[in-house]
């Protein structure tokens, strides 16, 4: 049954089979009517699914994945290698790196980080198998998404690498912690359809039914990642108990990116910092801080330098607007922040920074002891917010946060808009 295509492997954790979900072809919705559901259940499954149907596993079809990186001009490869020598710098330009690697930024970055962190040697990973797994992950991101694509995954992974190097955290991390952090960052949005959770729910998408409207996309990202890990057999040589633990911890990390759980994690972090009871020698406290690090990495765009932050902002708003256009076209209620005629990029960004980004990064700075990196991020955040305020329509500039839509009760609408963990 297409509505439940999960596989239960030897560990007992359900995984979604690659090649399970067809592309969401909204053009065909012209032939349907909307009345609580779009068409029949069978038609919903056929129309509102992911692109996997058209891109079934290359490995299962016996087709060797292409590696265009090796066809690049040597000068480009040299520049990419030079950039990797500075991968721990906060001003790392992931857009330039993606161009230099011919669209292979995620694979190239992860191979490098696994090597520099000693993970290949420590876990006795086969390099060819690792590369094959990473290609599977990269190809399961949708390049047509303006924001939720493999470049976003690479950007989050690079940020995660920077956070794992924070002195307050780094000295306590085990190789397993580092591998989990990097894998979760790389795969946290895999197979994202370019629409948010409320859209999947109101169109009665079978994934929303499968996960009972709870962390729908995050569950899909996690189960898809498990499916690729098993298909690639990257960890097949490790003990069963260890692979079980890795799969469960990956799920815990990826599910933490659900923005609906923002207050839950923020409240818990504040309590730990107030009580000064974080014990990073303890595996549970370490895992909690990995969750916080991934949440920060996922929404760190407003903390980047203005030139890169602005690009990300324009990309995510373009994705929002595309969803709004689809909703309008098919006579659905337009989701908050998805109406291009009413929701400007500056107002969206100011609200997001005020209610989502600033509270989390202030607490992260407290955790790190106001490290150089955390102070730099807060500085960029303040500068970028001022830049967006200067770009606001004149009638909105007099309000405290730049837009009347982002005061008080507006917080809930803001969080609902990014309910699947998206970051404007």
mmCIF file of C-alpha atoms in Angstrom:
data_model
loop_
_atom_site.group_PDB
_atom_site.id
_atom_site.type_symbol
_atom_site.label_atom_id
_atom_site.label_comp_id
_atom_site.label_asym_id
_atom_site.label_seq_id
_atom_site.Cartn_x
_atom_site.Cartn_y
_atom_site.Cartn_z
ATOM 1 C CA UNK A 1 0.000 0.000 0.000
ATOM 2 C CA UNK A 2 1.487 3.333 -1.122
ATOM 3 C CA UNK A 3 0.255 5.096 1.995
ATOM 4 C CA UNK A 4 2.594 3.072 4.183
ATOM 5 C CA UNK A 5 5.755 2.096 2.365
ATOM 6 C CA UNK A 6 7.954 1.789 5.396
ATOM 7 C CA UNK A 7 10.328 -1.119 5.762
ATOM 8 C CA UNK A 8 10.993 -2.726 9.099
ATOM 9 C CA UNK A 9 14.591 -3.873 9.095
ATOM 10 C CA UNK A 10 16.573 -5.922 11.512
ATOM 11 C CA UNK A 11 16.616 -3.114 14.087
ATOM 12 C CA UNK A 12 12.836 -2.787 14.242
ATOM 13 C CA UNK A 13 12.856 0.942 13.320
ATOM 14 C CA UNK A 14 10.549 1.633 10.351
ATOM 15 C CA UNK A 15 12.398 3.077 7.354
ATOM 16 C CA UNK A 16 10.954 4.509 4.179
ATOM 17 C CA UNK A 17 11.994 2.747 1.016
ATOM 18 C CA UNK A 18 13.761 4.893 -1.578
ATOM 19 C CA UNK A 19 11.726 5.314 -4.711
ATOM 20 C CA UNK A 20 8.486 5.265 -2.758
ATOM 21 C CA UNK A 21 6.912 8.650 -3.397
ATOM 22 C CA UNK A 22 5.861 10.185 -6.727
ATOM 23 C CA UNK A 23 6.500 13.842 -7.504
ATOM 24 C CA UNK A 24 3.862 16.354 -6.381
ATOM 25 C CA UNK A 25 2.424 17.303 -9.779
ATOM 26 C CA UNK A 26 0.150 20.211 -8.928
ATOM 27 C CA UNK A 27 -0.764 20.753 -12.561
ATOM 28 C CA UNK A 28 -2.991 17.684 -12.416
ATOM 29 C CA UNK A 29 -4.988 19.241 -9.592
ATOM 30 C CA UNK A 30 -6.833 21.262 -12.213
ATOM 31 C CA UNK A 31 -8.942 18.159 -12.775
ATOM 32 C CA UNK A 32 -9.953 17.880 -9.111
ATOM 33 C CA UNK A 33 -12.263 19.760 -6.792
ATOM 34 C CA UNK A 34 -11.432 20.748 -3.255
ATOM 35 C CA UNK A 35 -13.911 19.957 -0.524
ATOM 36 C CA UNK A 36 -11.883 18.991 2.508
ATOM 37 C CA UNK A 37 -10.026 16.463 0.353
ATOM 38 C CA UNK A 38 -8.633 16.682 -3.161
ATOM 39 C CA UNK A 39 -10.173 13.870 -5.191
ATOM 40 C CA UNK A 40 -10.280 10.298 -4.002
ATOM 41 C CA UNK A 41 -7.800 8.792 -1.574
ATOM 42 C CA UNK A 42 -6.227 6.902 -4.467
ATOM 43 C CA UNK A 43 -5.896 10.102 -6.492
ATOM 44 C CA UNK A 44 -4.404 11.999 -3.541
ATOM 45 C CA UNK A 45 -1.687 9.410 -3.209
ATOM 46 C CA UNK A 46 -0.943 9.620 -6.894
ATOM 47 C CA UNK A 47 -0.923 13.417 -7.172
ATOM 48 C CA UNK A 48 0.389 14.630 -3.831
ATOM 49 C CA UNK A 49 3.531 12.616 -3.317
ATOM 50 C CA UNK A 50 7.237 13.083 -3.603
ATOM 51 C CA UNK A 51 9.585 12.828 -6.570
ATOM 52 C CA UNK A 52 10.970 9.448 -5.592
ATOM 53 C CA UNK A 53 8.554 7.711 -7.976
ATOM 54 C CA UNK A 54 10.411 9.217 -10.922
ATOM 55 C CA UNK A 55 13.841 8.819 -9.373
ATOM 56 C CA UNK A 56 13.856 5.293 -7.981
ATOM 57 C CA UNK A 57 17.107 4.091 -6.480
ATOM 58 C CA UNK A 58 19.886 4.059 -9.041
ATOM 59 C CA UNK A 59 21.516 1.294 -7.114
ATOM 60 C CA UNK A 60 18.426 -0.928 -7.339
ATOM 61 C CA UNK A 61 18.266 -0.265 -11.075
ATOM 62 C CA UNK A 62 21.936 -1.130 -11.454
ATOM 63 C CA UNK A 63 22.914 2.352 -12.617
ATOM 64 C CA UNK A 64 26.160 3.733 -11.248
ATOM 65 C CA UNK A 65 25.680 7.307 -9.941
ATOM 66 C CA UNK A 66 27.483 9.967 -11.899
ATOM 67 C CA UNK A 67 30.318 11.853 -10.227
ATOM 68 C CA UNK A 68 30.581 15.143 -12.155
ATOM 69 C CA UNK A 69 32.989 16.486 -9.546
ATOM 70 C CA UNK A 70 35.794 14.496 -11.160
ATOM 71 C CA UNK A 71 35.090 16.123 -14.527
ATOM 72 C CA UNK A 72 35.747 19.608 -13.240
ATOM 73 C CA UNK A 73 38.582 21.767 -14.426
ATOM 74 C CA UNK A 74 41.634 21.314 -12.221
ATOM 75 C CA UNK A 75 41.622 25.019 -11.400
ATOM 76 C CA UNK A 76 38.115 24.725 -9.951
ATOM 77 C CA UNK A 77 39.137 21.668 -7.947
ATOM 78 C CA UNK A 78 42.108 23.579 -6.591
ATOM 79 C CA UNK A 79 39.880 26.449 -5.479
ATOM 80 C CA UNK A 80 37.456 24.008 -3.857
ATOM 81 C CA UNK A 81 40.325 22.342 -1.965
ATOM 82 C CA UNK A 82 41.517 25.755 -0.822
ATOM 83 C CA UNK A 83 38.041 26.578 0.466
ATOM 84 C CA UNK A 84 37.936 23.295 2.396
ATOM 85 C CA UNK A 85 41.065 24.371 4.251
ATOM 86 C CA UNK A 86 38.918 27.181 5.698
ATOM 87 C CA UNK A 87 35.750 25.155 6.255
ATOM 88 C CA UNK A 88 35.711 26.078 9.952
ATOM 89 C CA UNK A 89 35.412 29.796 9.219
ATOM 90 C CA UNK A 90 32.001 31.401 9.721
ATOM 91 C CA UNK A 91 32.250 33.411 6.495
ATOM 92 C CA UNK A 92 32.542 30.204 4.432
ATOM 93 C CA UNK A 93 30.670 30.868 1.162
ATOM 94 C CA UNK A 94 28.606 27.731 0.507
ATOM 95 C CA UNK A 95 27.188 29.191 -2.734
ATOM 96 C CA UNK A 96 30.671 29.630 -4.201
ATOM 97 C CA UNK A 97 31.704 26.201 -2.937
ATOM 98 C CA UNK A 98 28.686 24.610 -4.614
ATOM 99 C CA UNK A 99 29.628 26.236 -7.924
ATOM 100 C CA UNK A 100 33.243 25.119 -7.619
ATOM 101 C CA UNK A 101 32.154 21.530 -6.981
ATOM 102 C CA UNK A 102 29.637 21.563 -9.832
ATOM 103 C CA UNK A 103 26.675 21.131 -7.501
ATOM 104 C CA UNK A 104 28.344 18.505 -5.323
ATOM 105 C CA UNK A 105 28.864 20.649 -2.237
ATOM 106 C CA UNK A 106 27.160 18.248 0.170
ATOM 107 C CA UNK A 107 29.055 15.130 -0.943
ATOM 108 C CA UNK A 108 32.400 16.924 -1.111
ATOM 109 C CA UNK A 109 31.952 18.647 2.239
ATOM 110 C CA UNK A 110 30.882 15.489 4.096
ATOM 111 C CA UNK A 111 33.700 13.372 2.655
ATOM 112 C CA UNK A 112 36.163 16.023 3.807
ATOM 113 C CA UNK A 113 34.662 16.393 7.285
ATOM 114 C CA UNK A 114 34.442 12.636 7.865
ATOM 115 C CA UNK A 115 38.123 12.443 6.992
ATOM 116 C CA UNK A 116 39.315 15.419 9.033
ATOM 117 C CA UNK A 117 37.348 14.274 12.102
ATOM 118 C CA UNK A 118 38.896 10.810 11.797
ATOM 119 C CA UNK A 119 35.482 9.152 11.461
ATOM 120 C CA UNK A 120 36.426 6.973 8.484
ATOM 121 C CA UNK A 121 39.295 5.424 10.418
ATOM 122 C CA UNK A 122 37.486 5.219 13.756
ATOM 123 C CA UNK A 123 34.365 3.485 12.414
ATOM 124 C CA UNK A 124 36.273 1.566 9.712
ATOM 125 C CA UNK A 125 34.050 2.980 6.995
ATOM 126 C CA UNK A 126 34.534 1.986 3.372
ATOM 127 C CA UNK A 127 35.229 5.160 1.407
ATOM 128 C CA UNK A 128 33.398 3.977 -1.712
ATOM 129 C CA UNK A 129 30.339 3.024 0.353
ATOM 130 C CA UNK A 130 30.443 6.348 2.193
ATOM 131 C CA UNK A 131 30.562 8.238 -1.087
ATOM 132 C CA UNK A 132 27.681 6.173 -2.456
ATOM 133 C CA UNK A 133 25.564 6.917 0.609
ATOM 134 C CA UNK A 134 26.303 10.638 0.433
ATOM 135 C CA UNK A 135 25.399 10.725 -3.265
ATOM 136 C CA UNK A 136 22.080 9.070 -2.389
ATOM 137 C CA UNK A 137 21.408 11.747 0.235
ATOM 138 C CA UNK A 138 22.392 14.604 -2.068
ATOM 139 C CA UNK A 139 20.266 13.301 -4.934
ATOM 140 C CA UNK A 140 17.221 12.925 -2.684
ATOM 141 C CA UNK A 141 17.162 16.691 -2.144
ATOM 142 C CA UNK A 142 15.045 18.527 -4.719
ATOM 143 C CA UNK A 143 17.188 20.907 -6.743
ATOM 144 C CA UNK A 144 14.074 22.761 -7.941
ATOM 145 C CA UNK A 145 13.379 23.971 -4.390
ATOM 146 C CA UNK A 146 14.701 27.519 -3.995
ATOM 147 C CA UNK A 147 15.589 26.871 -0.337
ATOM 148 C CA UNK A 148 15.182 23.274 0.821
ATOM 149 C CA UNK A 149 17.808 21.741 -1.402
ATOM 150 C CA UNK A 150 21.228 20.123 -1.058
ATOM 151 C CA UNK A 151 22.981 23.499 -0.761
ATOM 152 C CA UNK A 152 20.908 24.267 2.343
ATOM 153 C CA UNK A 153 21.913 20.858 3.735
ATOM 154 C CA UNK A 154 25.573 21.625 3.039
ATOM 155 C CA UNK A 155 25.233 25.036 4.689
ATOM 156 C CA UNK A 156 23.675 23.512 7.812
ATOM 157 C CA UNK A 157 26.418 20.858 7.884
ATOM 158 C CA UNK A 158 29.141 23.501 7.692
ATOM 159 C CA UNK A 159 27.496 25.429 10.524
ATOM 160 C CA UNK A 160 27.227 22.230 12.568
ATOM 161 C CA UNK A 161 30.942 21.636 12.041
ATOM 162 C CA UNK A 162 31.639 25.116 13.431
ATOM 163 C CA UNK A 163 29.440 24.465 16.474
ATOM 164 C CA UNK A 164 31.064 21.093 17.158
ATOM 165 C CA UNK A 165 34.365 22.968 17.444
ATOM 166 C CA UNK A 166 33.095 25.292 20.185
ATOM 167 C CA UNK A 167 35.480 24.783 23.166
ATOM 168 C CA UNK A 168 32.593 24.464 25.630
ATOM 169 C CA UNK A 169 31.348 21.419 23.698
ATOM 170 C CA UNK A 170 34.268 20.013 21.696
ATOM 171 C CA UNK A 171 36.282 18.549 24.576
ATOM 172 C CA UNK A 172 33.365 16.297 25.592
ATOM 173 C CA UNK A 173 32.356 14.994 22.183
ATOM 174 C CA UNK A 174 32.974 11.385 21.189
ATOM 175 C CA UNK A 175 33.480 10.239 17.577
ATOM 176 C CA UNK A 176 29.908 8.912 17.662
ATOM 177 C CA UNK A 177 28.589 12.332 18.719
ATOM 178 C CA UNK A 178 30.439 13.999 15.854
ATOM 179 C CA UNK A 179 29.263 11.488 13.268
ATOM 180 C CA UNK A 180 25.668 11.776 14.465
ATOM 181 C CA UNK A 181 25.820 15.578 14.362
ATOM 182 C CA UNK A 182 27.190 15.672 10.816
ATOM 183 C CA UNK A 183 24.863 12.985 9.463
ATOM 184 C CA UNK A 184 21.795 14.598 11.017
ATOM 185 C CA UNK A 185 22.767 17.997 9.608
ATOM 186 C CA UNK A 186 23.321 16.556 6.130
ATOM 187 C CA UNK A 187 20.038 14.623 6.025
ATOM 188 C CA UNK A 188 17.747 16.751 8.197
ATOM 189 C CA UNK A 189 15.626 17.981 5.235
ATOM 190 C CA UNK A 190 16.158 15.149 2.740
ATOM 191 C CA UNK A 191 13.358 14.749 0.159
ATOM 192 C CA UNK A 192 11.702 18.002 1.265
ATOM 193 C CA UNK A 193 8.804 18.732 -1.135
ATOM 194 C CA UNK A 194 9.067 22.538 -0.978
ATOM 195 C CA UNK A 195 5.778 22.950 0.897
ATOM 196 C CA UNK A 196 5.222 22.973 4.646
ATOM 197 C CA UNK A 197 3.423 20.656 7.039
ATOM 198 C CA UNK A 198 0.124 22.612 7.142
ATOM 199 C CA UNK A 199 -0.061 22.303 3.346
ATOM 200 C CA UNK A 200 0.349 18.516 3.544
ATOM 201 C CA UNK A 201 -2.305 18.330 6.254
ATOM 202 C CA UNK A 202 -4.935 20.450 4.501
ATOM 203 C CA UNK A 203 -4.443 18.564 1.226
ATOM 204 C CA UNK A 204 -4.815 15.261 3.081
ATOM 205 C CA UNK A 205 -1.396 14.058 1.936
ATOM 206 C CA UNK A 206 -0.805 10.432 2.831
ATOM 207 C CA UNK A 207 2.368 11.312 4.790
ATOM 208 C CA UNK A 208 0.272 13.545 7.038
ATOM 209 C CA UNK A 209 -2.017 10.577 7.622
ATOM 210 C CA UNK A 210 0.903 8.208 8.095
ATOM 211 C CA UNK A 211 2.468 10.361 10.830
ATOM 212 C CA UNK A 212 -0.864 11.548 12.242
ATOM 213 C CA UNK A 213 -0.095 15.216 11.520
ATOM 214 C CA UNK A 214 2.819 15.179 13.981
ATOM 215 C CA UNK A 215 6.272 16.281 12.766
ATOM 216 C CA UNK A 216 5.272 14.966 9.364
ATOM 217 C CA UNK A 217 8.265 16.151 7.369
ATOM 218 C CA UNK A 218 10.802 15.531 10.123
ATOM 219 C CA UNK A 219 9.594 11.947 10.473
ATOM 220 C CA UNK A 220 9.849 11.528 6.710
ATOM 221 C CA UNK A 221 13.382 12.953 6.644
ATOM 222 C CA UNK A 222 14.440 10.597 9.426
ATOM 223 C CA UNK A 223 12.859 7.445 8.011
ATOM 224 C CA UNK A 224 14.237 8.251 4.553
ATOM 225 C CA UNK A 225 17.716 8.597 6.038
ATOM 226 C CA UNK A 226 17.430 5.213 7.725
ATOM 227 C CA UNK A 227 16.323 3.703 4.432
ATOM 228 C CA UNK A 228 19.402 5.078 2.665
ATOM 229 C CA UNK A 229 21.729 3.945 5.434
ATOM 230 C CA UNK A 230 20.402 0.417 5.126
ATOM 231 C CA UNK A 231 20.369 0.400 1.336
ATOM 232 C CA UNK A 232 23.955 1.634 1.140
ATOM 233 C CA UNK A 233 25.056 -0.758 3.924
ATOM 234 C CA UNK A 234 27.355 1.986 5.213
ATOM 235 C CA UNK A 235 27.072 0.743 8.809
ATOM 236 C CA UNK A 236 26.401 -2.937 8.084
ATOM 237 C CA UNK A 237 29.747 -3.983 9.606
ATOM 238 C CA UNK A 238 28.939 -2.425 12.985
ATOM 239 C CA UNK A 239 27.279 -4.349 15.847
ATOM 240 C CA UNK A 240 23.481 -4.527 15.689
ATOM 241 C CA UNK A 241 23.080 -2.700 18.998
ATOM 242 C CA UNK A 242 25.243 0.147 17.747
ATOM 243 C CA UNK A 243 23.309 0.603 14.504
ATOM 244 C CA UNK A 244 20.068 0.580 16.489
ATOM 245 C CA UNK A 245 21.419 3.343 18.707
ATOM 246 C CA UNK A 246 22.627 5.377 15.717
ATOM 247 C CA UNK A 247 19.244 5.172 13.999
ATOM 248 C CA UNK A 248 17.371 6.194 17.139
ATOM 249 C CA UNK A 249 19.697 9.095 17.901
ATOM 250 C CA UNK A 250 19.513 10.326 14.299
ATOM 251 C CA UNK A 251 15.748 10.374 14.689
ATOM 252 C CA UNK A 252 15.942 12.304 17.933
ATOM 253 C CA UNK A 253 18.204 14.900 16.339
ATOM 254 C CA UNK A 254 16.208 15.352 13.137
ATOM 255 C CA UNK A 255 12.878 15.478 14.977
ATOM 256 C CA UNK A 256 14.296 18.267 17.158
ATOM 257 C CA UNK A 257 14.317 20.557 14.102
ATOM 258 C CA UNK A 258 10.502 20.729 14.192
ATOM 259 C CA UNK A 259 9.882 24.404 14.938
ATOM 260 C CA UNK A 260 6.677 23.471 16.756
ATOM 261 C CA UNK A 261 8.969 22.185 19.500
ATOM 262 C CA UNK A 262 10.951 25.425 19.704
ATOM 263 C CA UNK A 263 9.561 26.526 23.065
ATOM 264 C CA UNK A 264 10.043 23.045 24.504
ATOM 265 C CA UNK A 265 13.773 23.051 23.738
ATOM 266 C CA UNK A 266 14.304 26.725 24.543
ATOM 267 C CA UNK A 267 12.626 26.419 27.939
ATOM 268 C CA UNK A 268 14.669 23.350 28.763
ATOM 269 C CA UNK A 269 17.922 25.034 27.706
ATOM 270 C CA UNK A 270 17.161 28.129 29.785
ATOM 271 C CA UNK A 271 16.452 25.952 32.805
ATOM 272 C CA UNK A 272 19.747 24.082 32.432
ATOM 273 C CA UNK A 273 21.703 27.311 32.097
ATOM 274 C CA UNK A 274 19.892 28.905 35.040
ATOM 275 C CA UNK A 275 20.477 25.873 37.261
ATOM 276 C CA UNK A 276 23.998 25.325 35.928
ATOM 277 C CA UNK A 277 23.308 21.603 35.866
ATOM 278 C CA UNK A 278 24.475 20.643 32.377
ATOM 279 C CA UNK A 279 26.899 17.742 32.700
ATOM 280 C CA UNK A 280 28.405 17.168 29.298
ATOM 281 C CA UNK A 281 30.139 14.051 30.574
ATOM 282 C CA UNK A 282 26.634 12.583 30.604
ATOM 283 C CA UNK A 283 25.516 11.140 27.276
ATOM 284 C CA UNK A 284 21.963 12.498 27.647
ATOM 285 C CA UNK A 285 23.091 16.065 28.291
ATOM 286 C CA UNK A 286 25.526 15.840 25.382
ATOM 287 C CA UNK A 287 22.775 14.620 23.098
ATOM 288 C CA UNK A 288 20.523 17.475 24.201
ATOM 289 C CA UNK A 289 23.210 19.992 23.283
ATOM 290 C CA UNK A 290 23.651 18.279 19.902
ATOM 291 C CA UNK A 291 19.927 18.825 19.382
ATOM 292 C CA UNK A 292 20.328 22.491 20.269
ATOM 293 C CA UNK A 293 23.363 22.791 17.976
ATOM 294 C CA UNK A 294 21.408 21.306 15.069
ATOM 295 C CA UNK A 295 18.469 23.627 15.741
ATOM 296 C CA UNK A 296 20.875 26.571 15.664
ATOM 297 C CA UNK A 297 22.543 25.339 12.478
ATOM 298 C CA UNK A 298 19.161 24.907 10.795
ATOM 299 C CA UNK A 299 18.136 28.541 11.378
ATOM 300 C CA UNK A 300 21.541 30.230 11.347
ATOM 301 C CA UNK A 301 21.064 32.089 8.051
ATOM 302 C CA UNK A 302 20.196 35.418 9.761
ATOM 303 C CA UNK A 303 23.503 35.095 11.651
ATOM 304 C CA UNK A 304 25.625 34.882 8.499
ATOM 305 C CA UNK A 305 27.238 37.866 6.824
ATOM 306 C CA UNK A 306 24.676 40.080 5.084
ATOM 307 C CA UNK A 307 25.540 39.032 1.518
ATOM 308 C CA UNK A 308 24.861 35.349 2.220
ATOM 309 C CA UNK A 309 22.041 35.931 4.698
ATOM 310 C CA UNK A 310 20.156 38.034 2.158
ATOM 311 C CA UNK A 311 20.422 35.292 -0.476
ATOM 312 C CA UNK A 312 18.993 32.699 1.890
ATOM 313 C CA UNK A 313 16.183 35.047 2.901
ATOM 314 C CA UNK A 314 15.194 35.645 -0.702
ATOM 315 C CA UNK A 315 15.319 31.927 -1.436
ATOM 316 C CA UNK A 316 13.079 30.847 1.444
ATOM 317 C CA UNK A 317 10.579 33.599 0.757
ATOM 318 C CA UNK A 318 10.470 32.558 -2.883
ATOM 319 C CA UNK A 319 9.609 29.039 -1.677
ATOM 320 C CA UNK A 320 6.908 30.480 0.596
ATOM 321 C CA UNK A 321 5.484 32.545 -2.260
ATOM 322 C CA UNK A 322 5.400 29.529 -4.570
ATOM 323 C CA UNK A 323 3.343 27.679 -2.001
ATOM 324 C CA UNK A 324 1.035 30.665 -1.673
ATOM 325 C CA UNK A 325 0.588 30.808 -5.449
ATOM 326 C CA UNK A 326 -0.329 27.119 -5.492
ATOM 327 C CA UNK A 327 -2.785 27.589 -2.663
ATOM 328 C CA UNK A 328 -4.405 30.514 -4.449
ATOM 329 C CA UNK A 329 -4.522 28.666 -7.759
ATOM 330 C CA UNK A 330 -6.306 25.685 -6.232
ATOM 331 C CA UNK A 331 -8.560 27.794 -4.009
ATOM 332 C CA UNK A 332 -6.948 26.818 -0.732
ATOM 333 C CA UNK A 333 -6.482 29.242 2.139
ATOM 334 C CA UNK A 334 -3.126 30.966 1.704
ATOM 335 C CA UNK A 335 -0.784 30.077 4.554
ATOM 336 C CA UNK A 336 0.714 32.802 6.781
ATOM 337 C CA UNK A 337 3.722 34.549 5.196
ATOM 338 C CA UNK A 338 3.039 32.917 1.813
ATOM 339 C CA UNK A 339 1.138 35.815 0.256
ATOM 340 C CA UNK A 340 3.542 37.767 -1.921
ATOM 341 C CA UNK A 341 1.095 40.665 -2.173
ATOM 342 C CA UNK A 342 0.876 41.130 1.603
ATOM 343 C CA UNK A 343 4.004 39.574 3.137
ATOM 344 C CA UNK A 344 7.205 41.376 2.224
ATOM 345 C CA UNK A 345 10.607 39.759 2.628
ATOM 346 C CA UNK A 346 11.764 42.376 5.172
ATOM 347 C CA UNK A 347 8.704 41.927 7.395
ATOM 348 C CA UNK A 348 8.979 38.123 7.254
ATOM 349 C CA UNK A 349 12.652 38.249 8.153
ATOM 350 C CA UNK A 350 12.264 40.735 11.000
ATOM 351 C CA UNK A 351 9.521 38.673 12.581
ATOM 352 C CA UNK A 352 11.518 35.467 12.207
ATOM 353 C CA UNK A 353 14.632 37.027 13.735
ATOM 354 C CA UNK A 354 12.692 38.548 16.619
ATOM 355 C CA UNK A 355 10.637 35.567 17.698
ATOM 356 C CA UNK A 356 12.648 32.531 16.601
ATOM 357 C CA UNK A 357 16.319 33.285 16.002
ATOM 358 C CA UNK A 358 17.264 35.836 18.652
ATOM 359 C CA UNK A 359 15.890 33.922 21.676
ATOM 360 C CA UNK A 360 17.686 30.712 20.676
ATOM 361 C CA UNK A 361 21.025 32.279 19.802
ATOM 362 C CA UNK A 362 21.103 34.378 22.981
ATOM 363 C CA UNK A 363 20.890 31.160 24.990
ATOM 364 C CA UNK A 364 23.458 29.459 22.751
ATOM 365 C CA UNK A 365 25.824 32.350 23.457
ATOM 366 C CA UNK A 366 25.255 31.854 27.197
ATOM 367 C CA UNK A 367 26.050 28.158 26.824
ATOM 368 C CA UNK A 368 29.290 28.824 24.943
ATOM 369 C CA UNK A 369 30.397 31.415 27.483
ATOM 370 C CA UNK A 370 29.968 34.120 24.830
ATOM 371 C CA UNK A 371 32.589 32.617 22.558
ATOM 372 C CA UNK A 372 34.041 34.600 19.668
ATOM 373 C CA UNK A 373 31.821 32.746 17.207
ATOM 374 C CA UNK A 374 28.608 33.255 19.178
ATOM 375 C CA UNK A 375 29.321 36.950 19.622
ATOM 376 C CA UNK A 376 30.073 37.259 15.907
ATOM 377 C CA UNK A 377 26.774 35.564 15.058
ATOM 378 C CA UNK A 378 24.805 37.897 17.345
ATOM 379 C CA UNK A 379 26.568 40.859 15.776
ATOM 380 C CA UNK A 380 25.640 39.715 12.265
ATOM 381 C CA UNK A 381 22.093 39.090 13.442
ATOM 382 C CA UNK A 382 21.718 42.641 14.776
ATOM 383 C CA UNK A 383 23.235 44.104 11.614
ATOM 384 C CA UNK A 384 21.035 42.034 9.313
ATOM 385 C CA UNK A 385 17.901 42.929 11.252
ATOM 386 C CA UNK A 386 18.784 46.617 10.902
ATOM 387 C CA UNK A 387 19.331 46.104 7.182
ATOM 388 C CA UNK A 388 15.904 44.543 6.741
ATOM 389 C CA UNK A 389 14.296 47.318 8.787
ATOM 390 C CA UNK A 390 15.831 49.862 6.430
ATOM 391 C CA UNK A 391 14.223 48.025 3.508
ATOM 392 C CA UNK A 392 10.740 47.955 5.025
ATOM 393 C CA UNK A 393 7.925 49.881 3.352
ATOM 394 C CA UNK A 394 7.725 53.296 5.030
ATOM 395 C CA UNK A 395 4.344 52.662 6.644
ATOM 396 C CA UNK A 396 5.776 49.760 8.652
ATOM 397 C CA UNK A 397 8.970 51.355 9.936
ATOM 398 C CA UNK A 398 7.327 53.047 12.885
ATOM 399 C CA UNK A 399 6.306 49.740 14.505
ATOM 400 C CA UNK A 400 8.661 48.232 17.074
ATOM 401 C CA UNK A 401 9.606 45.074 15.174
ATOM 402 C CA UNK A 402 9.112 46.508 11.736
ATOM 403 C CA UNK A 403 5.714 44.964 11.044
ATOM 404 C CA UNK A 404 2.430 44.969 12.930
ATOM 405 C CA UNK A 405 1.975 41.329 11.893
ATOM 406 C CA UNK A 406 4.770 40.311 14.234
ATOM 407 C CA UNK A 407 3.572 41.511 17.584
ATOM 408 C CA UNK A 408 2.465 39.338 20.452
ATOM 409 C CA UNK A 409 0.018 36.751 19.083
ATOM 410 C CA UNK A 410 1.819 36.849 15.732
ATOM 411 C CA UNK A 411 4.415 34.508 17.164
ATOM 412 C CA UNK A 412 2.109 31.515 16.833
ATOM 413 C CA UNK A 413 1.423 32.278 13.189
ATOM 414 C CA UNK A 414 5.149 32.625 12.589
ATOM 415 C CA UNK A 415 5.886 29.261 14.136
ATOM 416 C CA UNK A 416 2.996 27.607 12.296
ATOM 417 C CA UNK A 417 4.338 28.855 8.980
ATOM 418 C CA UNK A 418 7.637 27.099 9.575
ATOM 419 C CA UNK A 419 5.996 24.096 11.228
ATOM 420 C CA UNK A 420 8.249 21.601 9.502
ATOM 421 C CA UNK A 421 11.427 23.236 10.802
ATOM 422 C CA UNK A 422 11.963 25.624 7.916
ATOM 423 C CA UNK A 423 13.944 28.759 8.463
ATOM 424 C CA UNK A 424 13.184 32.006 6.590
#
